[in-house]
Amino acid sequence: MKVTLLHFKNIFSIALLLFITPYSMTGQEELVKYVNGNELTVSGISKAGDPASFYRVDSTLLNGLPATVKKLAKNPAGAAILFKTDSRSIKVKWELEKYKIWWNMSPLTVNGMDLYGWNGSSWQYVASARPSGTENKATIIDHMDGQMRHYMMYLPLYSTLRSVSIGVEKDATIRKADPQFLPKRSIAIYGSSITQGASASRPGMAYPSIIGRAMQAEVYNFGFSGSGKMELGAADFVRESDADVYILDCVPNPSPEQIAFRTVPFVKRLRKSHPDTPVIMVESLFREHGHWDLKTGKRVTAQCRAFRDAYKQLVESGEKDIFYISNSKLIGDDHEATSDGTHLSDIGHHRIAQRLIKILRESIQLPD
């Protein structure tokens, strides 16, 4: 076969492209170093959990609890990785057990990451890592000035992590957070899907995380979608967290009968080893369609009444430092604070967070 000069040029060009392309990609990857997330500072995982796997509750504390709780306990809702770096770019690689798409939440909320940076006085949102499947890699932020700063990366609210690594420039420093950036107090919040974070637009906008940033506190998110029904076993892992304050936002899912039967034993079990730890009891927010669907409205009213009656029983039995928050204006009164009539939008999460922050500062007198 006769090989012309044109043929030779084409063959040479193809060979050169095949050689250069992978080399360039490899070369670019060699400019980045990755550090396993659990080798940095892990926040939001209590003594009841496992920081190495980012499980909120260790499996040994889940015996006798519903399968839903056991499954959701593996979701790192509210957990974050704190670190400092002088890198001009920050990347992240993470693998999920399963990539999930839910109708009333963004893929970012369920599967993605949020990065915040310390701006000198508060945690400021930087950017998010967009998920696309079970295996993900993203450049969160680029072209920074290379100053040493502290960062906090929130993990997915509703997906289980198999691994997560933070990437920085090869010659940059990345280390655990300095002691002054570690929270000096802790808050445990036990509840339902709303507590877990549904339906915030991104992980950092779940109300427990908003409270954590505002109060400079480590918040343990014990929200369980479709559950949070005050089983006694749940009281055991909540009290195992050894928090400074316990918030019970667990009215939405149990029946009025379950609330009447379980609330007092739950709180007393919770306080068995922490008799002086303040407890805040929060009524269920009123479902928007409950203003029109009489059956739903009646159920929510009965749930809150049973919870309020239990609070009165606790006070009458001598329990101290028990605080009660009604659902009146809990998320405002303009009917615009939910994404689907039940779960909170960002504005709903912001409003309930502000209400709780006020109680924490004024009644509990938990300092910033």
mmCIF file of C-alpha atoms in Angstrom:
data_model
loop_
_atom_site.group_PDB
_atom_site.id
_atom_site.type_symbol
_atom_site.label_atom_id
_atom_site.label_comp_id
_atom_site.label_asym_id
_atom_site.label_seq_id
_atom_site.Cartn_x
_atom_site.Cartn_y
_atom_site.Cartn_z
ATOM 1 C CA MET A 1 0.000 0.000 0.000
ATOM 2 C CA LYS A 2 1.335 3.384 -0.961
ATOM 3 C CA VAL A 3 1.700 5.799 1.971
ATOM 4 C CA THR A 4 1.444 9.420 0.921
ATOM 5 C CA LEU A 5 2.725 12.401 2.846
ATOM 6 C CA LEU A 6 -0.860 13.325 3.754
ATOM 7 C CA HIS A 7 -1.482 9.861 5.198
ATOM 8 C CA PHE A 8 1.706 10.113 7.212
ATOM 9 C CA LYS A 9 0.706 13.494 8.634
ATOM 10 C CA ASN A 10 -2.711 12.149 9.671
ATOM 11 C CA ILE A 11 -1.218 9.087 11.350
ATOM 12 C CA PHE A 12 1.348 11.250 13.156
ATOM 13 C CA SER A 13 -1.342 13.678 14.363
ATOM 14 C CA ILE A 14 -3.525 10.896 15.750
ATOM 15 C CA ALA A 15 -0.584 9.274 17.541
ATOM 16 C CA LEU A 16 0.484 12.605 19.010
ATOM 17 C CA LEU A 17 -3.061 13.271 20.261
ATOM 18 C CA LEU A 18 -3.303 9.848 21.890
ATOM 19 C CA PHE A 19 0.045 10.441 23.587
ATOM 20 C CA ILE A 20 -0.538 14.004 24.773
ATOM 21 C CA THR A 21 -4.160 13.794 25.987
ATOM 22 C CA PRO A 22 -3.755 11.222 28.772
ATOM 23 C CA TYR A 23 -0.408 12.731 29.699
ATOM 24 C CA SER A 24 -1.973 16.172 30.093
ATOM 25 C CA MET A 25 -4.844 14.799 32.147
ATOM 26 C CA THR A 26 -2.435 12.841 34.327
ATOM 27 C CA GLY A 27 -0.206 15.868 34.648
ATOM 28 C CA GLN A 28 -3.090 18.015 35.809
ATOM 29 C CA GLU A 29 -4.137 15.381 38.348
ATOM 30 C CA GLU A 30 -0.569 15.222 39.648
ATOM 31 C CA LEU A 31 -0.857 18.914 40.564
ATOM 32 C CA VAL A 32 -3.515 18.008 43.152
ATOM 33 C CA LYS A 33 -3.131 16.107 46.416
ATOM 34 C CA TYR A 34 -6.098 14.564 48.191
ATOM 35 C CA VAL A 35 -6.541 14.006 51.910
ATOM 36 C CA ASN A 36 -9.072 11.579 53.354
ATOM 37 C CA GLY A 37 -11.849 13.573 55.001
ATOM 38 C CA ASN A 38 -11.791 11.645 58.264
ATOM 39 C CA GLU A 39 -8.113 12.551 58.699
ATOM 40 C CA LEU A 40 -9.182 16.180 59.079
ATOM 41 C CA THR A 41 -11.541 17.593 61.742
ATOM 42 C CA VAL A 42 -14.954 15.924 61.688
ATOM 43 C CA SER A 43 -17.771 17.912 63.297
ATOM 44 C CA GLY A 44 -21.388 16.927 63.913
ATOM 45 C CA ILE A 45 -20.751 13.268 64.776
ATOM 46 C CA SER A 46 -21.269 12.690 68.498
ATOM 47 C CA LYS A 47 -20.023 10.022 70.856
ATOM 48 C CA ALA A 48 -23.013 7.982 69.704
ATOM 49 C CA GLY A 49 -21.713 7.919 66.141
ATOM 50 C CA ASP A 50 -18.657 6.858 64.156
ATOM 51 C CA PRO A 51 -16.529 9.706 62.715
ATOM 52 C CA ALA A 52 -14.504 7.301 60.566
ATOM 53 C CA SER A 53 -17.569 6.292 58.541
ATOM 54 C CA PHE A 54 -19.560 9.499 59.195
ATOM 55 C CA TYR A 55 -22.414 7.407 60.631
ATOM 56 C CA ARG A 56 -24.538 9.518 62.986
ATOM 57 C CA VAL A 57 -25.312 6.536 65.227
ATOM 58 C CA ASP A 58 -23.162 3.471 65.681
ATOM 59 C CA SER A 59 -24.909 0.203 64.842
ATOM 60 C CA THR A 60 -24.368 -1.090 68.395
ATOM 61 C CA LEU A 61 -26.819 1.560 69.667
ATOM 62 C CA LEU A 62 -29.567 0.731 67.189
ATOM 63 C CA ASN A 63 -30.734 -2.651 68.455
ATOM 64 C CA GLY A 64 -34.517 -2.861 68.576
ATOM 65 C CA LEU A 65 -35.057 0.305 66.550
ATOM 66 C CA PRO A 66 -36.954 0.376 63.218
ATOM 67 C CA ALA A 67 -35.157 -0.493 59.987
ATOM 68 C CA THR A 68 -35.714 3.046 58.712
ATOM 69 C CA VAL A 69 -33.773 4.504 61.622
ATOM 70 C CA LYS A 70 -30.951 2.010 61.142
ATOM 71 C CA LYS A 71 -30.686 2.935 57.474
ATOM 72 C CA LEU A 72 -30.897 6.704 57.904
ATOM 73 C CA ALA A 73 -28.408 6.654 60.781
ATOM 74 C CA LYS A 74 -25.752 6.057 58.108
ATOM 75 C CA ASN A 75 -26.576 9.354 56.377
ATOM 76 C CA PRO A 76 -24.123 12.057 57.535
ATOM 77 C CA ALA A 77 -26.795 14.754 57.850
ATOM 78 C CA GLY A 78 -25.375 17.785 59.652
ATOM 79 C CA ALA A 79 -21.828 16.433 59.681
ATOM 80 C CA ALA A 80 -19.034 18.598 58.308
ATOM 81 C CA ILE A 81 -15.297 18.435 57.690
ATOM 82 C CA LEU A 82 -13.288 21.380 59.059
ATOM 83 C CA PHE A 83 -9.808 22.161 57.775
ATOM 84 C CA LYS A 84 -7.406 24.967 56.973
ATOM 85 C CA THR A 85 -5.516 25.437 53.742
ATOM 86 C CA ASP A 86 -3.665 28.054 51.707
ATOM 87 C CA SER A 87 -4.577 26.364 48.434
ATOM 88 C CA ARG A 88 -5.907 28.596 45.663
ATOM 89 C CA SER A 89 -8.364 25.884 44.698
ATOM 90 C CA ILE A 90 -10.364 23.294 46.621
ATOM 91 C CA LYS A 91 -11.613 20.080 45.092
ATOM 92 C CA VAL A 92 -13.500 17.107 46.466
ATOM 93 C CA LYS A 93 -13.895 13.460 45.495
ATOM 94 C CA TRP A 94 -16.678 11.432 47.046
ATOM 95 C CA GLU A 95 -18.385 8.112 46.529
ATOM 96 C CA LEU A 96 -21.957 7.420 47.564
ATOM 97 C CA GLU A 97 -23.539 4.115 48.439
ATOM 98 C CA LYS A 98 -26.355 5.135 46.093
ATOM 99 C CA TYR A 99 -27.160 8.233 44.061
ATOM 100 C CA LYS A 100 -30.722 9.305 44.857
ATOM 101 C CA ILE A 101 -33.264 11.504 43.100
ATOM 102 C CA TRP A 102 -36.248 12.646 45.162
ATOM 103 C CA TRP A 103 -39.135 14.718 43.902
ATOM 104 C CA ASN A 104 -39.156 17.319 46.677
ATOM 105 C CA MET A 105 -35.418 17.859 47.159
ATOM 106 C CA SER A 106 -32.553 18.942 44.953
ATOM 107 C CA PRO A 107 -29.853 16.392 44.051
ATOM 108 C CA LEU A 108 -27.430 18.735 45.823
ATOM 109 C CA THR A 109 -29.345 18.461 49.105
ATOM 110 C CA VAL A 110 -29.498 14.684 48.946
ATOM 111 C CA ASN A 111 -26.101 13.826 47.453
ATOM 112 C CA GLY A 112 -23.885 16.913 47.353
ATOM 113 C CA MET A 113 -21.573 19.074 49.456
ATOM 114 C CA ASP A 114 -21.520 22.688 50.660
ATOM 115 C CA LEU A 115 -18.337 24.647 51.358
ATOM 116 C CA TYR A 116 -18.212 27.537 53.851
ATOM 117 C CA GLY A 117 -15.213 29.723 54.639
ATOM 118 C CA TRP A 118 -14.351 31.770 57.727
ATOM 119 C CA ASN A 119 -14.378 35.436 56.682
ATOM 120 C CA GLY A 120 -12.938 36.767 59.918
ATOM 121 C CA SER A 121 -16.170 36.996 61.868
ATOM 122 C CA SER A 122 -18.543 34.286 60.627
ATOM 123 C CA TRP A 123 -18.906 31.285 58.336
ATOM 124 C CA GLN A 124 -19.687 32.495 54.815
ATOM 125 C CA TYR A 125 -21.033 30.318 52.022
ATOM 126 C CA VAL A 126 -18.427 29.732 49.296
ATOM 127 C CA ALA A 127 -19.833 27.248 46.771
ATOM 128 C CA SER A 128 -21.255 23.745 46.383
ATOM 129 C CA ALA A 129 -20.016 20.481 44.914
ATOM 130 C CA ARG A 130 -22.423 19.219 42.274
ATOM 131 C CA PRO A 131 -23.161 15.474 42.385
ATOM 132 C CA SER A 132 -23.804 13.449 39.246
ATOM 133 C CA GLY A 133 -23.712 9.779 40.288
ATOM 134 C CA THR A 134 -22.300 7.370 42.827
ATOM 135 C CA GLU A 135 -18.725 8.482 42.059
ATOM 136 C CA ASN A 136 -18.120 12.225 41.992
ATOM 137 C CA LYS A 137 -15.299 14.700 41.531
ATOM 138 C CA ALA A 138 -15.702 18.468 41.572
ATOM 139 C CA THR A 139 -13.706 21.670 41.771
ATOM 140 C CA ILE A 140 -15.647 23.653 44.355
ATOM 141 C CA ILE A 141 -13.673 26.897 44.167
ATOM 142 C CA ASP A 142 -10.702 28.111 42.111
ATOM 143 C CA HIS A 143 -8.543 31.212 41.612
ATOM 144 C CA MET A 144 -8.381 32.186 45.294
ATOM 145 C CA ASP A 145 -5.613 34.377 46.703
ATOM 146 C CA GLY A 146 -3.658 31.639 48.486
ATOM 147 C CA GLN A 147 -4.134 33.013 52.013
ATOM 148 C CA MET A 148 -4.329 30.484 54.849
ATOM 149 C CA ARG A 149 -8.002 30.188 55.781
ATOM 150 C CA HIS A 150 -10.363 27.846 57.583
ATOM 151 C CA TYR A 151 -13.129 26.027 55.754
ATOM 152 C CA MET A 152 -16.085 23.832 56.649
ATOM 153 C CA MET A 153 -17.560 21.350 54.194
ATOM 154 C CA TYR A 154 -21.040 19.994 54.910
ATOM 155 C CA LEU A 155 -21.710 16.418 53.829
ATOM 156 C CA PRO A 156 -24.827 15.054 52.050
ATOM 157 C CA LEU A 157 -28.077 15.062 54.023
ATOM 158 C CA TYR A 158 -29.700 11.926 52.644
ATOM 159 C CA SER A 159 -27.028 9.689 51.091
ATOM 160 C CA THR A 160 -24.530 7.363 52.732
ATOM 161 C CA LEU A 161 -20.864 8.084 52.013
ATOM 162 C CA ARG A 162 -18.406 5.378 51.098
ATOM 163 C CA SER A 163 -15.493 7.815 50.954
ATOM 164 C CA VAL A 164 -14.698 11.514 50.738
ATOM 165 C CA SER A 165 -11.387 13.268 50.064
ATOM 166 C CA ILE A 166 -10.491 16.957 49.955
ATOM 167 C CA GLY A 167 -8.146 18.054 47.167
ATOM 168 C CA VAL A 168 -5.756 21.012 47.227
ATOM 169 C CA GLU A 169 -2.781 22.157 45.176
ATOM 170 C CA LYS A 170 0.206 19.844 45.451
ATOM 171 C CA ASP A 171 2.418 22.397 47.215
ATOM 172 C CA ALA A 172 -0.352 23.793 49.436
ATOM 173 C CA THR A 173 -0.862 23.077 53.129
ATOM 174 C CA ILE A 174 -3.994 21.330 54.369
ATOM 175 C CA ARG A 175 -4.424 20.496 58.044
ATOM 176 C CA LYS A 176 -6.992 19.973 60.754
ATOM 177 C CA ALA A 177 -8.769 23.070 62.031
ATOM 178 C CA ASP A 178 -7.064 25.133 64.744
ATOM 179 C CA PRO A 179 -8.505 24.757 68.279
ATOM 180 C CA GLN A 180 -10.103 28.220 68.292
ATOM 181 C CA PHE A 181 -12.316 27.144 65.379
ATOM 182 C CA LEU A 182 -13.652 24.113 67.222
ATOM 183 C CA PRO A 183 -17.079 24.575 68.865
ATOM 184 C CA LYS A 184 -17.041 24.950 72.635
ATOM 185 C CA ARG A 185 -20.624 23.679 73.143
ATOM 186 C CA SER A 186 -22.929 21.087 71.606
ATOM 187 C CA ILE A 187 -26.622 20.808 70.782
ATOM 188 C CA ALA A 188 -28.465 17.581 69.978
ATOM 189 C CA ILE A 189 -31.655 17.841 67.902
ATOM 190 C CA TYR A 190 -33.916 14.796 67.627
ATOM 191 C CA GLY A 191 -36.712 14.800 65.079
ATOM 192 C CA SER A 192 -38.096 13.885 61.693
ATOM 193 C CA SER A 193 -37.298 14.623 58.040
ATOM 194 C CA ILE A 194 -37.499 18.360 58.693
ATOM 195 C CA THR A 195 -34.713 18.051 61.253
ATOM 196 C CA GLN A 196 -32.697 15.888 58.860
ATOM 197 C CA GLY A 197 -32.910 18.726 56.350
ATOM 198 C CA ALA A 198 -35.875 18.249 54.019
ATOM 199 C CA SER A 199 -36.306 20.239 51.803
ATOM 200 C CA ALA A 200 -33.477 22.755 52.058
ATOM 201 C CA SER A 201 -31.855 23.693 48.753
ATOM 202 C CA ARG A 202 -28.432 22.490 49.911
ATOM 203 C CA PRO A 203 -26.859 20.773 52.951
ATOM 204 C CA GLY A 204 -25.735 23.922 54.751
ATOM 205 C CA MET A 205 -29.259 25.334 54.793
ATOM 206 C CA ALA A 206 -30.805 22.680 57.076
ATOM 207 C CA TYR A 207 -31.917 24.473 60.238
ATOM 208 C CA PRO A 208 -29.655 22.495 62.632
ATOM 209 C CA SER A 209 -26.650 23.634 60.576
ATOM 210 C CA ILE A 210 -27.857 27.241 60.526
ATOM 211 C CA ILE A 211 -28.056 27.102 64.332
ATOM 212 C CA GLY A 212 -24.578 25.624 64.540
ATOM 213 C CA ARG A 213 -23.021 28.426 62.505
ATOM 214 C CA ALA A 214 -24.904 31.169 64.379
ATOM 215 C CA MET A 215 -24.125 29.762 67.844
ATOM 216 C CA GLN A 216 -20.594 28.532 67.097
ATOM 217 C CA ALA A 217 -21.836 25.159 68.343
ATOM 218 C CA GLU A 218 -21.416 21.574 67.267
ATOM 219 C CA VAL A 219 -24.898 20.351 66.389
ATOM 220 C CA TYR A 220 -25.747 16.656 66.322
ATOM 221 C CA ASN A 221 -28.507 16.135 63.776
ATOM 222 C CA PHE A 222 -30.649 13.193 64.891
ATOM 223 C CA GLY A 223 -33.371 13.774 62.320
ATOM 224 C CA PHE A 224 -34.863 10.640 60.747
ATOM 225 C CA SER A 225 -37.142 10.989 57.770
ATOM 226 C CA GLY A 226 -40.487 9.278 58.337
ATOM 227 C CA SER A 227 -39.492 8.384 61.885
ATOM 228 C CA GLY A 228 -38.383 10.231 65.016
ATOM 229 C CA LYS A 229 -41.189 8.586 66.957
ATOM 230 C CA MET A 230 -39.594 8.660 70.419
ATOM 231 C CA GLU A 231 -38.720 5.008 70.793
ATOM 232 C CA LEU A 232 -36.869 4.552 74.096
ATOM 233 C CA GLY A 233 -33.855 3.216 72.240
ATOM 234 C CA ALA A 234 -33.594 6.567 70.471
ATOM 235 C CA ALA A 235 -33.426 8.330 73.830
ATOM 236 C CA ASP A 236 -30.401 6.181 74.633
ATOM 237 C CA PHE A 237 -28.351 7.246 71.613
ATOM 238 C CA VAL A 238 -29.432 10.890 71.914
ATOM 239 C CA ARG A 239 -28.272 11.052 75.538
ATOM 240 C CA GLU A 240 -25.083 9.209 74.533
ATOM 241 C CA SER A 241 -24.176 12.319 72.529
ATOM 242 C CA ASP A 242 -23.595 14.110 75.853
ATOM 243 C CA ALA A 243 -24.845 17.431 74.453
ATOM 244 C CA ASP A 244 -25.256 20.672 76.419
ATOM 245 C CA VAL A 245 -28.863 21.074 75.222
ATOM 246 C CA TYR A 246 -31.435 18.636 73.829
ATOM 247 C CA ILE A 247 -34.049 19.837 71.331
ATOM 248 C CA LEU A 248 -37.025 17.558 70.633
ATOM 249 C CA ASP A 249 -38.643 18.330 67.275
ATOM 250 C CA CYS A 250 -40.276 14.928 67.043
ATOM 251 C CA VAL A 251 -44.023 15.571 66.786
ATOM 252 C CA PRO A 252 -44.649 15.300 62.996
ATOM 253 C CA ASN A 253 -44.597 11.490 62.602
ATOM 254 C CA PRO A 254 -45.892 9.702 65.739
ATOM 255 C CA SER A 255 -49.648 9.431 66.265
ATOM 256 C CA PRO A 256 -51.320 11.467 69.028
ATOM 257 C CA GLU A 257 -51.610 8.227 71.003
ATOM 258 C CA GLN A 258 -47.906 7.460 70.620
ATOM 259 C CA ILE A 259 -47.019 11.001 71.699
ATOM 260 C CA ALA A 260 -49.215 10.718 74.788
ATOM 261 C CA PHE A 261 -47.704 7.343 75.701
ATOM 262 C CA ARG A 262 -44.041 7.924 74.815
ATOM 263 C CA THR A 263 -43.080 11.549 75.516
ATOM 264 C CA VAL A 264 -42.748 11.495 79.308
ATOM 265 C CA PRO A 265 -40.801 8.187 79.435
ATOM 266 C CA PHE A 266 -38.595 9.421 76.571
ATOM 267 C CA VAL A 267 -37.649 12.667 78.320
ATOM 268 C CA LYS A 268 -37.082 10.917 81.655
ATOM 269 C CA ARG A 269 -34.892 8.302 79.935
ATOM 270 C CA LEU A 270 -33.022 11.092 78.172
ATOM 271 C CA ARG A 271 -32.389 12.837 81.480
ATOM 272 C CA LYS A 272 -31.507 9.728 83.449
ATOM 273 C CA SER A 273 -27.797 10.445 83.136
ATOM 274 C CA HIS A 274 -28.203 14.172 82.364
ATOM 275 C CA PRO A 275 -30.730 15.445 84.931
ATOM 276 C CA ASP A 276 -29.741 19.099 84.571
ATOM 277 C CA THR A 277 -29.393 19.323 80.795
ATOM 278 C CA PRO A 278 -31.984 21.727 79.346
ATOM 279 C CA VAL A 279 -34.640 20.229 77.052
ATOM 280 C CA ILE A 280 -36.531 22.243 74.434
ATOM 281 C CA MET A 281 -39.790 20.706 73.203
ATOM 282 C CA VAL A 282 -40.984 21.973 69.805
ATOM 283 C CA GLU A 283 -44.511 21.497 68.470
ATOM 284 C CA SER A 284 -45.048 20.226 64.942
ATOM 285 C CA LEU A 285 -45.351 22.927 62.335
ATOM 286 C CA PHE A 286 -48.811 23.029 60.833
ATOM 287 C CA ARG A 287 -49.009 21.349 57.415
ATOM 288 C CA GLU A 288 -50.127 23.904 54.849
ATOM 289 C CA HIS A 289 -52.739 21.593 53.357
ATOM 290 C CA GLY A 290 -54.020 21.050 56.901
ATOM 291 C CA HIS A 291 -55.667 24.448 56.653
ATOM 292 C CA TRP A 292 -57.858 22.971 53.903
ATOM 293 C CA ASP A 293 -57.791 19.212 54.565
ATOM 294 C CA LEU A 294 -59.766 18.930 57.797
ATOM 295 C CA LYS A 295 -58.544 15.403 58.583
ATOM 296 C CA THR A 296 -54.888 16.467 58.389
ATOM 297 C CA GLY A 297 -55.551 19.635 60.383
ATOM 298 C CA LYS A 298 -57.299 17.673 63.110
ATOM 299 C CA ARG A 299 -54.403 15.192 63.368
ATOM 300 C CA VAL A 300 -51.728 17.892 63.713
ATOM 301 C CA THR A 301 -53.801 19.685 66.335
ATOM 302 C CA ALA A 302 -54.171 16.424 68.294
ATOM 303 C CA GLN A 303 -50.434 15.693 68.023
ATOM 304 C CA CYS A 304 -49.506 19.094 69.415
ATOM 305 C CA ARG A 305 -52.115 18.856 72.180
ATOM 306 C CA ALA A 306 -50.711 15.497 73.303
ATOM 307 C CA PHE A 307 -47.166 16.899 73.286
ATOM 308 C CA ARG A 308 -48.237 19.961 75.291
ATOM 309 C CA ASP A 309 -50.021 17.759 77.826
ATOM 310 C CA ALA A 310 -46.857 15.682 78.209
ATOM 311 C CA TYR A 311 -44.859 18.860 78.818
ATOM 312 C CA LYS A 312 -47.280 19.817 81.611
ATOM 313 C CA GLN A 313 -46.893 16.351 83.153
ATOM 314 C CA LEU A 314 -43.115 16.719 83.115
ATOM 315 C CA VAL A 315 -43.238 20.102 84.808
ATOM 316 C CA GLU A 316 -45.733 18.870 87.407
ATOM 317 C CA SER A 317 -43.501 15.880 88.144
ATOM 318 C CA GLY A 318 -40.687 18.233 89.114
ATOM 319 C CA GLU A 319 -38.598 18.324 85.936
ATOM 320 C CA LYS A 320 -36.672 21.586 85.640
ATOM 321 C CA ASP A 321 -35.283 23.465 82.653
ATOM 322 C CA ILE A 322 -37.915 22.134 80.266
ATOM 323 C CA PHE A 323 -38.917 24.680 77.623
ATOM 324 C CA TYR A 324 -41.876 24.499 75.270
ATOM 325 C CA ILE A 325 -42.265 26.174 71.858
ATOM 326 C CA SER A 326 -45.667 26.297 70.188
ATOM 327 C CA ASN A 327 -46.011 26.199 66.426
ATOM 328 C CA SER A 328 -47.527 29.674 66.362
ATOM 329 C CA LYS A 329 -45.458 31.640 63.843
ATOM 330 C CA LEU A 330 -42.763 28.968 64.089
ATOM 331 C CA ILE A 331 -42.091 29.427 60.378
ATOM 332 C CA GLY A 332 -44.024 32.674 59.916
ATOM 333 C CA ASP A 333 -47.657 33.188 59.054
ATOM 334 C CA ASP A 334 -47.484 33.961 55.323
ATOM 335 C CA HIS A 335 -47.809 30.268 54.277
ATOM 336 C CA GLU A 336 -44.720 30.582 52.059
ATOM 337 C CA ALA A 337 -42.092 28.701 54.077
ATOM 338 C CA THR A 338 -42.408 25.153 52.699
ATOM 339 C CA SER A 339 -41.379 23.476 49.469
ATOM 340 C CA ASP A 340 -44.264 20.997 49.353
ATOM 341 C CA GLY A 341 -46.668 22.035 52.103
ATOM 342 C CA THR A 342 -44.903 19.926 54.732
ATOM 343 C CA HIS A 343 -41.126 20.165 54.371
ATOM 344 C CA LEU A 344 -39.317 23.447 54.731
ATOM 345 C CA SER A 345 -37.800 25.595 52.030
ATOM 346 C CA ASP A 346 -34.710 27.635 52.841
ATOM 347 C CA ILE A 347 -36.848 30.420 54.242
ATOM 348 C CA GLY A 348 -38.664 27.932 56.496
ATOM 349 C CA HIS A 349 -35.394 26.488 57.778
ATOM 350 C CA HIS A 350 -34.106 30.008 58.397
ATOM 351 C CA ARG A 351 -37.217 31.018 60.344
ATOM 352 C CA ILE A 352 -37.330 28.001 62.645
ATOM 353 C CA ALA A 353 -33.585 28.362 63.242
ATOM 354 C CA GLN A 354 -34.021 31.999 64.308
ATOM 355 C CA ARG A 355 -36.800 31.028 66.712
ATOM 356 C CA LEU A 356 -34.648 28.356 68.332
ATOM 357 C CA ILE A 357 -31.568 30.581 68.432
ATOM 358 C CA LYS A 358 -33.573 33.149 70.388
ATOM 359 C CA ILE A 359 -34.616 30.499 72.944
ATOM 360 C CA LEU A 360 -31.049 29.210 73.218
ATOM 361 C CA ARG A 361 -29.715 32.703 73.871
ATOM 362 C CA GLU A 362 -32.450 34.098 76.105
ATOM 363 C CA SER A 363 -33.984 31.183 78.028
ATOM 364 C CA ILE A 364 -31.134 28.686 78.036
ATOM 365 C CA GLN A 365 -28.603 31.536 78.023
ATOM 366 C CA LEU A 366 -26.282 29.512 75.844
ATOM 367 C CA PRO A 367 -23.599 32.027 74.828
ATOM 368 C CA ASP A 368 -22.351 32.542 71.296
#
